[in-house]
Amino acid sequence: MSTYPSGATIALEPDAPRDQWHAVRATGIGGSDIAAICGLNPYTSPLEIWLKKAGQPVPRRDDPVLSEAAEMGHELEPVAARRFTKMTGLPALDNPGTLRRPDIPWALVNLDRATEENGERGALELKTRSSYALNDWIDEPPTDVHVQVQWQLAVTGWPFAWTACLIGGQRTIVHRIERDDQMIDDLLAIGEEFWSWVENRQQPPIDGSAATGHLLDRLHANPVQDVVVADALEVEQWLKLRAHAEEQIASADIALQDAENHLKAIAGDATEVHIRGELAYSWRPRRGQIAWKAAALDADPDIDPEQYRGQPTRTLRIHLENL
């Protein structure tokens, strides 16, 4: 086991076989793991991470769209690295392999790249996202990426990191992130508790994330028994909570519709409503549907316009949200 310039040890070389990479990854918590453990990954739950670290089988997620997105992210990683260097003038150094923090053996990281700035080493995290994610990256990286990067700095000991995200294959957004020792301490505390669950084979609490729900669907997709006798108090507790949540959802839906109805009534035949010199909200026709109707009528003048009249096609959009 060799030593990396940061003081972190190289647990596995970057060109090691895939099975060895999986084996080493099971011995600790990596950057993507800690984001999921914190509940920040919409596709991977803390329970799934625990099952994998505990060596238990986890059914694969059968989602070709996500699989292709992951594959394309890997294919486009060198492009994002080149864009980073062109935009910043900083090098994108090769991945040094899987790193382990010597004093906390379960703290691992597998960097995309490293970089150097004024003689100091830093981490470089590369991402590819669709154009829909543009607003998530304009001012700073999303929270899950920020957590992932701080974990990289926790393991390496480095003072800074960069992120470079290729948006929609056309725009690259870069951010410099300073080391946050308070966040690192918090993440290490979270990781320590989680790793104790792994070592003690203690399953983490079930949470309310969609990722956990999807995981349970996969784990129990093929039932093998008809009845299970459960603890009455526990079942009744969750049934009551579910009923209460449904009541809250129904009440919120009614309140939302009530508010929107009043806003539509105020707008009337106008498309915008202004207050105190600002645009509060708009209620505009859906231009795409209007254009489609017009095109249909132009193509065949004999079409009865009444059959295209339909329901009102206006979209309510709130602009003034910070009241």
PDB file of C-alpha atoms in Angstrom:
ATOM      1  CA  MET A   1       0.000   0.000   0.000  1.00  0.00           C
ATOM      2  CA  SER A   2       1.753   3.162  -1.203  1.00  0.00           C
ATOM      3  CA  THR A   3       1.440   6.718   0.069  1.00  0.00           C
ATOM      4  CA  TYR A   4      -0.105   9.572  -1.916  1.00  0.00           C
ATOM      5  CA  PRO A   5       1.311  13.122  -1.531  1.00  0.00           C
ATOM      6  CA  SER A   6      -1.631  14.162   0.664  1.00  0.00           C
ATOM      7  CA  GLY A   7      -0.822  11.567   3.310  1.00  0.00           C
ATOM      8  CA  ALA A   8      -3.726   9.389   2.201  1.00  0.00           C
ATOM      9  CA  THR A   9      -2.733   5.877   1.237  1.00  0.00           C
ATOM     10  CA  ILE A  10      -3.456   4.363  -2.153  1.00  0.00           C
ATOM     11  CA  ALA A  11      -5.632   1.361  -1.369  1.00  0.00           C
ATOM     12  CA  LEU A  12      -5.953   0.344  -5.011  1.00  0.00           C
ATOM     13  CA  GLU A  13      -4.304   1.443  -8.228  1.00  0.00           C
ATOM     14  CA  PRO A  14      -6.562   3.120 -10.820  1.00  0.00           C
ATOM     15  CA  ASP A  15      -6.135   0.317 -13.379  1.00  0.00           C
ATOM     16  CA  ALA A  16      -7.020  -2.501 -10.968  1.00  0.00           C
ATOM     17  CA  PRO A  17      -9.582  -5.104 -12.090  1.00  0.00           C
ATOM     18  CA  ARG A  18     -13.226  -4.284 -11.508  1.00  0.00           C
ATOM     19  CA  ASP A  19     -13.749  -7.075  -8.979  1.00  0.00           C
ATOM     20  CA  GLN A  20     -10.894  -5.748  -6.849  1.00  0.00           C
ATOM     21  CA  TRP A  21     -12.365  -2.249  -7.035  1.00  0.00           C
ATOM     22  CA  HIS A  22     -15.712  -3.537  -5.744  1.00  0.00           C
ATOM     23  CA  ALA A  23     -13.971  -5.489  -2.984  1.00  0.00           C
ATOM     24  CA  VAL A  24     -12.046  -2.433  -1.744  1.00  0.00           C
ATOM     25  CA  ARG A  25     -15.096  -0.215  -2.012  1.00  0.00           C
ATOM     26  CA  ALA A  26     -16.947  -2.569   0.345  1.00  0.00           C
ATOM     27  CA  THR A  27     -14.363  -1.856   3.061  1.00  0.00           C
ATOM     28  CA  GLY A  28     -15.401   1.748   3.593  1.00  0.00           C
ATOM     29  CA  ILE A  29     -17.485   4.781   2.684  1.00  0.00           C
ATOM     30  CA  GLY A  30     -16.769   6.724  -0.510  1.00  0.00           C
ATOM     31  CA  GLY A  31     -17.822  10.138  -1.746  1.00  0.00           C
ATOM     32  CA  SER A  32     -20.961   9.026  -3.559  1.00  0.00           C
ATOM     33  CA  ASP A  33     -21.787   6.772  -0.591  1.00  0.00           C
ATOM     34  CA  ILE A  34     -21.751   9.612   1.952  1.00  0.00           C
ATOM     35  CA  ALA A  35     -24.101  11.723  -0.191  1.00  0.00           C
ATOM     36  CA  ALA A  36     -26.575   8.820  -0.312  1.00  0.00           C
ATOM     37  CA  ILE A  37     -26.165   8.162   3.425  1.00  0.00           C
ATOM     38  CA  CYS A  38     -27.109  11.816   4.018  1.00  0.00           C
ATOM     39  CA  GLY A  39     -30.299  11.241   1.975  1.00  0.00           C
ATOM     40  CA  LEU A  40     -29.169  13.415  -0.935  1.00  0.00           C
ATOM     41  CA  ASN A  41     -29.250  10.798  -3.709  1.00  0.00           C
ATOM     42  CA  PRO A  42     -32.727  10.439  -5.265  1.00  0.00           C
ATOM     43  CA  TYR A  43     -31.864   6.985  -6.633  1.00  0.00           C
ATOM     44  CA  THR A  44     -29.834   5.363  -3.842  1.00  0.00           C
ATOM     45  CA  SER A  45     -30.990   5.118  -0.230  1.00  0.00           C
ATOM     46  CA  PRO A  46     -28.919   4.697   2.964  1.00  0.00           C
ATOM     47  CA  LEU A  47     -30.431   1.219   3.281  1.00  0.00           C
ATOM     48  CA  GLU A  48     -29.052   0.209  -0.124  1.00  0.00           C
ATOM     49  CA  ILE A  49     -25.577   1.432   0.818  1.00  0.00           C
ATOM     50  CA  TRP A  50     -25.771  -0.533   4.065  1.00  0.00           C
ATOM     51  CA  LEU A  51     -26.835  -3.729   2.311  1.00  0.00           C
ATOM     52  CA  LYS A  52     -23.933  -3.475  -0.123  1.00  0.00           C
ATOM     53  CA  LYS A  53     -21.368  -2.727   2.591  1.00  0.00           C
ATOM     54  CA  ALA A  54     -22.736  -5.590   4.703  1.00  0.00           C
ATOM     55  CA  GLY A  55     -22.253  -7.943   1.759  1.00  0.00           C
ATOM     56  CA  GLN A  56     -25.937  -8.603   1.207  1.00  0.00           C
ATOM     57  CA  PRO A  57     -27.428  -8.934  -2.302  1.00  0.00           C
ATOM     58  CA  VAL A  58     -29.212  -5.936  -3.762  1.00  0.00           C
ATOM     59  CA  PRO A  59     -31.397  -6.365  -6.876  1.00  0.00           C
ATOM     60  CA  ARG A  60     -30.164  -4.238  -9.745  1.00  0.00           C
ATOM     61  CA  ARG A  61     -32.223  -1.230 -10.739  1.00  0.00           C
ATOM     62  CA  ASP A  62     -33.749  -1.995 -14.139  1.00  0.00           C
ATOM     63  CA  ASP A  63     -33.768   1.488 -15.640  1.00  0.00           C
ATOM     64  CA  PRO A  64     -32.197   1.747 -19.100  1.00  0.00           C
ATOM     65  CA  VAL A  65     -32.454   5.550 -19.050  1.00  0.00           C
ATOM     66  CA  LEU A  66     -30.382   5.845 -15.872  1.00  0.00           C
ATOM     67  CA  SER A  67     -27.979   3.192 -17.130  1.00  0.00           C
ATOM     68  CA  GLU A  68     -27.381   5.086 -20.352  1.00  0.00           C
ATOM     69  CA  ALA A  69     -26.979   8.352 -18.448  1.00  0.00           C
ATOM     70  CA  ALA A  70     -24.291   6.741 -16.280  1.00  0.00           C
ATOM     71  CA  GLU A  71     -22.579   5.290 -19.339  1.00  0.00           C
ATOM     72  CA  MET A  72     -22.622   8.625 -21.154  1.00  0.00           C
ATOM     73  CA  GLY A  73     -21.291  10.336 -18.050  1.00  0.00           C
ATOM     74  CA  HIS A  74     -18.296   8.014 -18.151  1.00  0.00           C
ATOM     75  CA  GLU A  75     -17.818   8.581 -21.888  1.00  0.00           C
ATOM     76  CA  LEU A  76     -17.982  12.378 -21.528  1.00  0.00           C
ATOM     77  CA  GLU A  77     -15.741  12.625 -18.459  1.00  0.00           C
ATOM     78  CA  PRO A  78     -12.583  13.318 -20.547  1.00  0.00           C
ATOM     79  CA  VAL A  79     -14.473  16.053 -22.401  1.00  0.00           C
ATOM     80  CA  ALA A  80     -15.418  17.723 -19.119  1.00  0.00           C
ATOM     81  CA  ALA A  81     -11.798  17.437 -17.978  1.00  0.00           C
ATOM     82  CA  ARG A  82     -10.512  19.135 -21.135  1.00  0.00           C
ATOM     83  CA  ARG A  83     -13.122  21.883 -20.815  1.00  0.00           C
ATOM     84  CA  PHE A  84     -12.042  22.460 -17.207  1.00  0.00           C
ATOM     85  CA  THR A  85      -8.419  22.924 -18.241  1.00  0.00           C
ATOM     86  CA  LYS A  86      -9.339  25.227 -21.114  1.00  0.00           C
ATOM     87  CA  MET A  87     -11.540  27.418 -18.905  1.00  0.00           C
ATOM     88  CA  THR A  88      -9.253  27.591 -15.850  1.00  0.00           C
ATOM     89  CA  GLY A  89      -5.760  26.968 -17.190  1.00  0.00           C
ATOM     90  CA  LEU A  90      -5.321  24.331 -14.474  1.00  0.00           C
ATOM     91  CA  PRO A  91      -4.271  20.730 -15.152  1.00  0.00           C
ATOM     92  CA  ALA A  92      -6.638  17.765 -14.900  1.00  0.00           C
ATOM     93  CA  LEU A  93      -4.347  15.140 -13.395  1.00  0.00           C
ATOM     94  CA  ASP A  94      -5.103  11.440 -13.717  1.00  0.00           C
ATOM     95  CA  ASN A  95      -7.089   9.608 -11.055  1.00  0.00           C
ATOM     96  CA  PRO A  96      -4.528   8.301  -8.524  1.00  0.00           C
ATOM     97  CA  GLY A  97      -6.702   5.313  -7.611  1.00  0.00           C
ATOM     98  CA  THR A  98      -8.772   4.532  -4.534  1.00  0.00           C
ATOM     99  CA  LEU A  99      -7.472   6.512  -1.554  1.00  0.00           C
ATOM    100  CA  ARG A 100      -7.883   5.638   2.123  1.00  0.00           C
ATOM    101  CA  ARG A 101      -7.468   7.968   5.096  1.00  0.00           C
ATOM    102  CA  PRO A 102      -4.842   6.316   7.345  1.00  0.00           C
ATOM    103  CA  ASP A 103      -6.374   7.311  10.688  1.00  0.00           C
ATOM    104  CA  ILE A 104      -9.930   6.462   9.569  1.00  0.00           C
ATOM    105  CA  PRO A 105      -9.607   3.280   7.474  1.00  0.00           C
ATOM    106  CA  TRP A 106     -13.285   3.229   6.467  1.00  0.00           C
ATOM    107  CA  ALA A 107     -12.984   6.705   4.857  1.00  0.00           C
ATOM    108  CA  LEU A 108     -12.343   6.099   1.157  1.00  0.00           C
ATOM    109  CA  VAL A 109     -12.448   8.171  -1.993  1.00  0.00           C
ATOM    110  CA  ASN A 110     -12.084   7.514  -5.696  1.00  0.00           C
ATOM    111  CA  LEU A 111     -11.355  10.831  -7.417  1.00  0.00           C
ATOM    112  CA  ASP A 112     -12.315  11.623 -10.985  1.00  0.00           C
ATOM    113  CA  ARG A 113      -9.180  13.728 -11.338  1.00  0.00           C
ATOM    114  CA  ALA A 114      -6.864  15.922  -9.279  1.00  0.00           C
ATOM    115  CA  THR A 115      -5.540  19.388 -10.068  1.00  0.00           C
ATOM    116  CA  GLU A 116      -2.839  21.791  -8.907  1.00  0.00           C
ATOM    117  CA  GLU A 117      -3.089  25.486  -8.123  1.00  0.00           C
ATOM    118  CA  ASN A 118      -0.193  27.645  -6.884  1.00  0.00           C
ATOM    119  CA  GLY A 119       1.745  24.559  -5.909  1.00  0.00           C
ATOM    120  CA  GLU A 120      -1.106  23.018  -3.910  1.00  0.00           C
ATOM    121  CA  ARG A 121      -3.016  19.877  -4.806  1.00  0.00           C
ATOM    122  CA  GLY A 122      -6.816  19.844  -5.035  1.00  0.00           C
ATOM    123  CA  ALA A 123      -9.593  17.466  -6.052  1.00  0.00           C
ATOM    124  CA  LEU A 124     -11.441  17.739  -9.353  1.00  0.00           C
ATOM    125  CA  GLU A 125     -14.975  16.338  -9.594  1.00  0.00           C
ATOM    126  CA  LEU A 126     -16.413  15.973 -13.111  1.00  0.00           C
ATOM    127  CA  LYS A 127     -20.132  15.751 -13.841  1.00  0.00           C
ATOM    128  CA  THR A 128     -22.411  15.599 -16.875  1.00  0.00           C
ATOM    129  CA  ARG A 129     -26.019  16.710 -16.598  1.00  0.00           C
ATOM    130  CA  SER A 130     -28.954  17.423 -18.882  1.00  0.00           C
ATOM    131  CA  SER A 131     -29.918  20.977 -19.780  1.00  0.00           C
ATOM    132  CA  TYR A 132     -32.774  20.760 -17.245  1.00  0.00           C
ATOM    133  CA  ALA A 133     -30.171  20.889 -14.456  1.00  0.00           C
ATOM    134  CA  LEU A 134     -28.691  24.222 -15.538  1.00  0.00           C
ATOM    135  CA  ASN A 135     -30.269  26.269 -12.750  1.00  0.00           C
ATOM    136  CA  ASP A 136     -28.958  23.795 -10.163  1.00  0.00           C
ATOM    137  CA  TRP A 137     -25.376  24.642 -11.156  1.00  0.00           C
ATOM    138  CA  ILE A 138     -25.409  28.374 -11.976  1.00  0.00           C
ATOM    139  CA  ASP A 139     -24.441  29.775  -8.555  1.00  0.00           C
ATOM    140  CA  GLU A 140     -22.851  26.737  -6.909  1.00  0.00           C
ATOM    141  CA  PRO A 141     -22.847  22.935  -7.188  1.00  0.00           C
ATOM    142  CA  PRO A 142     -25.894  21.046  -5.850  1.00  0.00           C
ATOM    143  CA  THR A 143     -25.784  19.972  -2.221  1.00  0.00           C
ATOM    144  CA  ASP A 144     -25.052  16.311  -2.975  1.00  0.00           C
ATOM    145  CA  VAL A 145     -22.019  17.253  -5.064  1.00  0.00           C
ATOM    146  CA  HIS A 146     -20.825  19.699  -2.413  1.00  0.00           C
ATOM    147  CA  VAL A 147     -21.027  16.924   0.198  1.00  0.00           C
ATOM    148  CA  GLN A 148     -19.207  14.510  -2.113  1.00  0.00           C
ATOM    149  CA  VAL A 149     -16.399  17.018  -2.666  1.00  0.00           C
ATOM    150  CA  GLN A 150     -16.004  17.811   1.031  1.00  0.00           C
ATOM    151  CA  TRP A 151     -15.652  14.068   1.626  1.00  0.00           C
ATOM    152  CA  GLN A 152     -12.852  14.004  -0.942  1.00  0.00           C
ATOM    153  CA  LEU A 153     -11.092  16.771   0.967  1.00  0.00           C
ATOM    154  CA  ALA A 154     -11.695  14.923   4.242  1.00  0.00           C
ATOM    155  CA  VAL A 155      -9.836  11.867   2.924  1.00  0.00           C
ATOM    156  CA  THR A 156      -7.050  13.633   1.002  1.00  0.00           C
ATOM    157  CA  GLY A 157      -6.440  16.480   3.444  1.00  0.00           C
ATOM    158  CA  TRP A 158      -6.347  18.935   0.551  1.00  0.00           C
ATOM    159  CA  PRO A 159      -7.495  22.573   1.015  1.00  0.00           C
ATOM    160  CA  PHE A 160      -9.706  22.998  -2.053  1.00  0.00           C
ATOM    161  CA  ALA A 161     -11.492  21.312  -4.924  1.00  0.00           C
ATOM    162  CA  TRP A 162     -12.967  22.200  -8.290  1.00  0.00           C
ATOM    163  CA  THR A 163     -16.116  20.924  -9.955  1.00  0.00           C
ATOM    164  CA  ALA A 164     -16.713  20.993 -13.690  1.00  0.00           C
ATOM    165  CA  CYS A 165     -20.155  20.091 -14.999  1.00  0.00           C
ATOM    166  CA  LEU A 166     -20.924  19.615 -18.681  1.00  0.00           C
ATOM    167  CA  ILE A 167     -24.537  20.738 -19.109  1.00  0.00           C
ATOM    168  CA  GLY A 168     -26.501  19.357 -22.044  1.00  0.00           C
ATOM    169  CA  GLY A 169     -23.264  18.582 -23.859  1.00  0.00           C
ATOM    170  CA  GLN A 170     -22.881  22.278 -24.702  1.00  0.00           C
ATOM    171  CA  ARG A 171     -22.068  24.332 -21.619  1.00  0.00           C
ATOM    172  CA  THR A 172     -19.464  23.771 -18.926  1.00  0.00           C
ATOM    173  CA  ILE A 173     -19.825  25.371 -15.503  1.00  0.00           C
ATOM    174  CA  VAL A 174     -16.901  25.318 -13.087  1.00  0.00           C
ATOM    175  CA  HIS A 175     -16.811  26.121  -9.379  1.00  0.00           C
ATOM    176  CA  ARG A 176     -14.010  26.321  -6.852  1.00  0.00           C
ATOM    177  CA  ILE A 177     -14.873  24.910  -3.419  1.00  0.00           C
ATOM    178  CA  GLU A 178     -12.909  25.684  -0.273  1.00  0.00           C
ATOM    179  CA  ARG A 179     -12.377  23.070   2.414  1.00  0.00           C
ATOM    180  CA  ASP A 180     -15.087  23.290   5.098  1.00  0.00           C
ATOM    181  CA  ASP A 181     -13.728  21.687   8.273  1.00  0.00           C
ATOM    182  CA  GLN A 182     -17.035  22.010  10.136  1.00  0.00           C
ATOM    183  CA  MET A 183     -18.895  20.137   7.396  1.00  0.00           C
ATOM    184  CA  ILE A 184     -16.114  17.563   7.248  1.00  0.00           C
ATOM    185  CA  ASP A 185     -16.405  16.947  10.996  1.00  0.00           C
ATOM    186  CA  ASP A 186     -20.168  16.534  10.623  1.00  0.00           C
ATOM    187  CA  LEU A 187     -19.773  14.131   7.697  1.00  0.00           C
ATOM    188  CA  LEU A 188     -17.184  12.062   9.543  1.00  0.00           C
ATOM    189  CA  ALA A 189     -19.541  11.788  12.526  1.00  0.00           C
ATOM    190  CA  ILE A 190     -22.355  10.637  10.224  1.00  0.00           C
ATOM    191  CA  GLY A 191     -20.007   8.190   8.525  1.00  0.00           C
ATOM    192  CA  GLU A 192     -18.746   6.818  11.822  1.00  0.00           C
ATOM    193  CA  GLU A 193     -22.280   6.059  13.028  1.00  0.00           C
ATOM    194  CA  PHE A 194     -23.193   4.462   9.709  1.00  0.00           C
ATOM    195  CA  TRP A 195     -20.038   2.325   9.630  1.00  0.00           C
ATOM    196  CA  SER A 196     -20.763   1.078  13.137  1.00  0.00           C
ATOM    197  CA  TRP A 197     -24.092  -0.185  11.793  1.00  0.00           C
ATOM    198  CA  VAL A 198     -22.231  -2.019   9.044  1.00  0.00           C
ATOM    199  CA  GLU A 199     -19.755  -3.596  11.459  1.00  0.00           C
ATOM    200  CA  ASN A 200     -22.486  -4.592  13.934  1.00  0.00           C
ATOM    201  CA  ARG A 201     -24.842  -5.809  11.180  1.00  0.00           C
ATOM    202  CA  GLN A 202     -27.442  -3.361  12.513  1.00  0.00           C
ATOM    203  CA  GLN A 203     -29.785  -2.248   9.748  1.00  0.00           C
ATOM    204  CA  PRO A 204     -30.228   1.542   9.584  1.00  0.00           C
ATOM    205  CA  PRO A 205     -33.696   3.004  10.205  1.00  0.00           C
ATOM    206  CA  ILE A 206     -36.133   2.966   7.308  1.00  0.00           C
ATOM    207  CA  ASP A 207     -36.514   6.521   6.020  1.00  0.00           C
ATOM    208  CA  GLY A 208     -39.203   8.262   3.998  1.00  0.00           C
ATOM    209  CA  SER A 209     -37.257   8.672   0.765  1.00  0.00           C
ATOM    210  CA  ALA A 210     -38.536   7.548  -2.607  1.00  0.00           C
ATOM    211  CA  ALA A 211     -35.205   5.747  -3.105  1.00  0.00           C
ATOM    212  CA  THR A 212     -35.901   3.541  -0.084  1.00  0.00           C
ATOM    213  CA  GLY A 213     -39.401   2.815  -1.361  1.00  0.00           C
ATOM    214  CA  HIS A 214     -38.072   1.750  -4.754  1.00  0.00           C
ATOM    215  CA  LEU A 215     -35.425  -0.409  -3.089  1.00  0.00           C
ATOM    216  CA  LEU A 216     -38.045  -2.207  -0.960  1.00  0.00           C
ATOM    217  CA  ASP A 217     -40.099  -2.781  -4.117  1.00  0.00           C
ATOM    218  CA  ARG A 218     -37.090  -4.499  -5.699  1.00  0.00           C
ATOM    219  CA  LEU A 219     -36.113  -6.460  -2.594  1.00  0.00           C
ATOM    220  CA  HIS A 220     -39.590  -7.903  -2.133  1.00  0.00           C
ATOM    221  CA  ALA A 221     -40.791  -8.139  -5.736  1.00  0.00           C
ATOM    222  CA  ASN A 222     -41.489 -11.888  -5.478  1.00  0.00           C
ATOM    223  CA  PRO A 223     -43.354 -12.745  -2.251  1.00  0.00           C
ATOM    224  CA  VAL A 224     -43.038 -16.325  -0.998  1.00  0.00           C
ATOM    225  CA  GLN A 225     -45.601 -16.364   1.808  1.00  0.00           C
ATOM    226  CA  ASP A 226     -49.205 -15.282   2.231  1.00  0.00           C
ATOM    227  CA  VAL A 227     -49.333 -13.932   5.784  1.00  0.00           C
ATOM    228  CA  VAL A 228     -46.973 -12.379   8.300  1.00  0.00           C
ATOM    229  CA  VAL A 229     -48.100 -11.760  11.878  1.00  0.00           C
ATOM    230  CA  ALA A 230     -46.707  -8.379  12.903  1.00  0.00           C
ATOM    231  CA  ASP A 231     -46.609  -6.275  16.041  1.00  0.00           C
ATOM    232  CA  ALA A 232     -50.054  -4.650  16.326  1.00  0.00           C
ATOM    233  CA  LEU A 233     -48.835  -1.419  17.934  1.00  0.00           C
ATOM    234  CA  GLU A 234     -46.164  -0.862  15.291  1.00  0.00           C
ATOM    235  CA  VAL A 235     -48.541  -1.517  12.381  1.00  0.00           C
ATOM    236  CA  GLU A 236     -51.250   0.694  13.885  1.00  0.00           C
ATOM    237  CA  GLN A 237     -48.727   3.489  14.407  1.00  0.00           C
ATOM    238  CA  TRP A 238     -47.746   3.553  10.726  1.00  0.00           C
ATOM    239  CA  LEU A 239     -51.330   3.135   9.526  1.00  0.00           C
ATOM    240  CA  LYS A 240     -52.349   6.163  11.586  1.00  0.00           C
ATOM    241  CA  LEU A 241     -49.422   8.197  10.292  1.00  0.00           C
ATOM    242  CA  ARG A 242     -50.295   7.241   6.725  1.00  0.00           C
ATOM    243  CA  ALA A 243     -53.953   8.213   7.201  1.00  0.00           C
ATOM    244  CA  HIS A 244     -52.908  11.537   8.724  1.00  0.00           C
ATOM    245  CA  ALA A 245     -50.537  12.202   5.822  1.00  0.00           C
ATOM    246  CA  GLU A 246     -53.310  11.474   3.301  1.00  0.00           C
ATOM    247  CA  GLU A 247     -55.579  13.934   5.105  1.00  0.00           C
ATOM    248  CA  GLN A 248     -52.845  16.580   4.980  1.00  0.00           C
ATOM    249  CA  ILE A 249     -52.286  15.966   1.269  1.00  0.00           C
ATOM    250  CA  ALA A 250     -56.011  16.268   0.546  1.00  0.00           C
ATOM    251  CA  SER A 251     -56.232  19.447   2.623  1.00  0.00           C
ATOM    252  CA  ALA A 252     -53.179  20.912   0.876  1.00  0.00           C
ATOM    253  CA  ASP A 253     -54.627  20.078  -2.554  1.00  0.00           C
ATOM    254  CA  ILE A 254     -57.866  21.883  -1.678  1.00  0.00           C
ATOM    255  CA  ALA A 255     -55.975  24.911  -0.330  1.00  0.00           C
ATOM    256  CA  LEU A 256     -53.775  25.002  -3.439  1.00  0.00           C
ATOM    257  CA  GLN A 257     -56.753  24.845  -5.788  1.00  0.00           C
ATOM    258  CA  ASP A 258     -58.574  27.501  -3.754  1.00  0.00           C
ATOM    259  CA  ALA A 259     -55.606  29.877  -3.995  1.00  0.00           C
ATOM    260  CA  GLU A 260     -55.155  29.275  -7.722  1.00  0.00           C
ATOM    261  CA  ASN A 261     -58.849  29.810  -8.404  1.00  0.00           C
ATOM    262  CA  HIS A 262     -58.725  33.197  -6.673  1.00  0.00           C
ATOM    263  CA  LEU A 263     -55.564  34.156  -8.567  1.00  0.00           C
ATOM    264  CA  LYS A 264     -57.198  33.207 -11.885  1.00  0.00           C
ATOM    265  CA  ALA A 265     -60.296  35.221 -10.994  1.00  0.00           C
ATOM    266  CA  ILE A 266     -58.156  38.272 -10.229  1.00  0.00           C
ATOM    267  CA  ALA A 267     -56.282  37.919 -13.543  1.00  0.00           C
ATOM    268  CA  GLY A 268     -59.478  37.512 -15.550  1.00  0.00           C
ATOM    269  CA  ASP A 269     -58.690  38.187 -19.207  1.00  0.00           C
ATOM    270  CA  ALA A 270     -55.206  39.538 -18.460  1.00  0.00           C
ATOM    271  CA  THR A 271     -52.060  37.434 -18.825  1.00  0.00           C
ATOM    272  CA  GLU A 272     -50.011  39.162 -16.105  1.00  0.00           C
ATOM    273  CA  VAL A 273     -50.760  40.475 -12.623  1.00  0.00           C
ATOM    274  CA  HIS A 274     -48.488  43.141 -11.125  1.00  0.00           C
ATOM    275  CA  ILE A 275     -48.299  44.392  -7.539  1.00  0.00           C
ATOM    276  CA  ARG A 276     -46.029  47.087  -6.088  1.00  0.00           C
ATOM    277  CA  GLY A 277     -44.353  47.481  -9.462  1.00  0.00           C
ATOM    278  CA  GLU A 278     -43.448  43.793  -9.773  1.00  0.00           C
ATOM    279  CA  LEU A 279     -44.773  40.865 -11.780  1.00  0.00           C
ATOM    280  CA  ALA A 280     -46.531  38.688  -9.197  1.00  0.00           C
ATOM    281  CA  TYR A 281     -47.782  35.926 -11.481  1.00  0.00           C
ATOM    282  CA  SER A 282     -48.782  35.177 -15.047  1.00  0.00           C
ATOM    283  CA  TRP A 283     -51.617  33.182 -16.587  1.00  0.00           C
ATOM    284  CA  ARG A 284     -50.678  32.778 -20.217  1.00  0.00           C
ATOM    285  CA  PRO A 285     -52.040  30.598 -23.011  1.00  0.00           C
ATOM    286  CA  ARG A 286     -50.045  27.526 -23.874  1.00  0.00           C
ATOM    287  CA  ARG A 287     -48.479  28.664 -27.112  1.00  0.00           C
ATOM    288  CA  GLY A 288     -47.557  25.178 -28.298  1.00  0.00           C
ATOM    289  CA  GLN A 289     -51.138  23.935 -28.223  1.00  0.00           C
ATOM    290  CA  ILE A 290     -52.468  27.122 -29.830  1.00  0.00           C
ATOM    291  CA  ALA A 291     -49.914  26.808 -32.634  1.00  0.00           C
ATOM    292  CA  TRP A 292     -50.884  23.156 -33.161  1.00  0.00           C
ATOM    293  CA  LYS A 293     -54.573  24.082 -33.497  1.00  0.00           C
ATOM    294  CA  ALA A 294     -53.758  26.899 -35.912  1.00  0.00           C
ATOM    295  CA  ALA A 295     -51.617  24.596 -38.025  1.00  0.00           C
ATOM    296  CA  ALA A 296     -54.402  22.016 -38.182  1.00  0.00           C
ATOM    297  CA  LEU A 297     -56.904  24.630 -39.358  1.00  0.00           C
ATOM    298  CA  ASP A 298     -54.457  26.017 -41.943  1.00  0.00           C
ATOM    299  CA  ALA A 299     -53.864  22.526 -43.305  1.00  0.00           C
ATOM    300  CA  ASP A 300     -57.577  21.876 -43.819  1.00  0.00           C
ATOM    301  CA  PRO A 301     -59.857  24.946 -44.018  1.00  0.00           C
ATOM    302  CA  ASP A 302     -62.910  22.658 -43.970  1.00  0.00           C
ATOM    303  CA  ILE A 303     -62.184  21.512 -40.398  1.00  0.00           C
ATOM    304  CA  ASP A 304     -64.853  22.585 -37.953  1.00  0.00           C
ATOM    305  CA  PRO A 305     -63.079  24.939 -35.491  1.00  0.00           C
ATOM    306  CA  GLU A 306     -65.473  23.852 -32.730  1.00  0.00           C
ATOM    307  CA  GLN A 307     -63.805  20.448 -32.454  1.00  0.00           C
ATOM    308  CA  TYR A 308     -60.564  22.206 -31.503  1.00  0.00           C
ATOM    309  CA  ARG A 309     -62.104  24.550 -28.987  1.00  0.00           C
ATOM    310  CA  GLY A 310     -61.589  22.195 -26.015  1.00  0.00           C
ATOM    311  CA  GLN A 311     -60.803  23.352 -22.508  1.00  0.00           C
ATOM    312  CA  PRO A 312     -58.942  26.569 -21.623  1.00  0.00           C
ATOM    313  CA  THR A 313     -55.230  26.150 -22.151  1.00  0.00           C
ATOM    314  CA  ARG A 314     -53.577  28.675 -19.870  1.00  0.00           C
ATOM    315  CA  THR A 315     -50.674  28.045 -17.504  1.00  0.00           C
ATOM    316  CA  LEU A 316     -50.497  29.728 -14.098  1.00  0.00           C
ATOM    317  CA  ARG A 317     -46.923  30.582 -13.163  1.00  0.00           C
ATOM    318  CA  ILE A 318     -45.909  32.290  -9.932  1.00  0.00           C
ATOM    319  CA  HIS A 319     -43.099  34.841 -10.257  1.00  0.00           C
ATOM    320  CA  LEU A 320     -43.177  36.557  -6.873  1.00  0.00           C
ATOM    321  CA  GLU A 321     -42.488  33.697  -4.445  1.00  0.00           C
ATOM    322  CA  ASN A 322     -40.567  35.325  -1.597  1.00  0.00           C
ATOM    323  CA  LEU A 323     -43.459  37.036   0.158  1.00  0.00           C
TER     324      LEU A 323
END
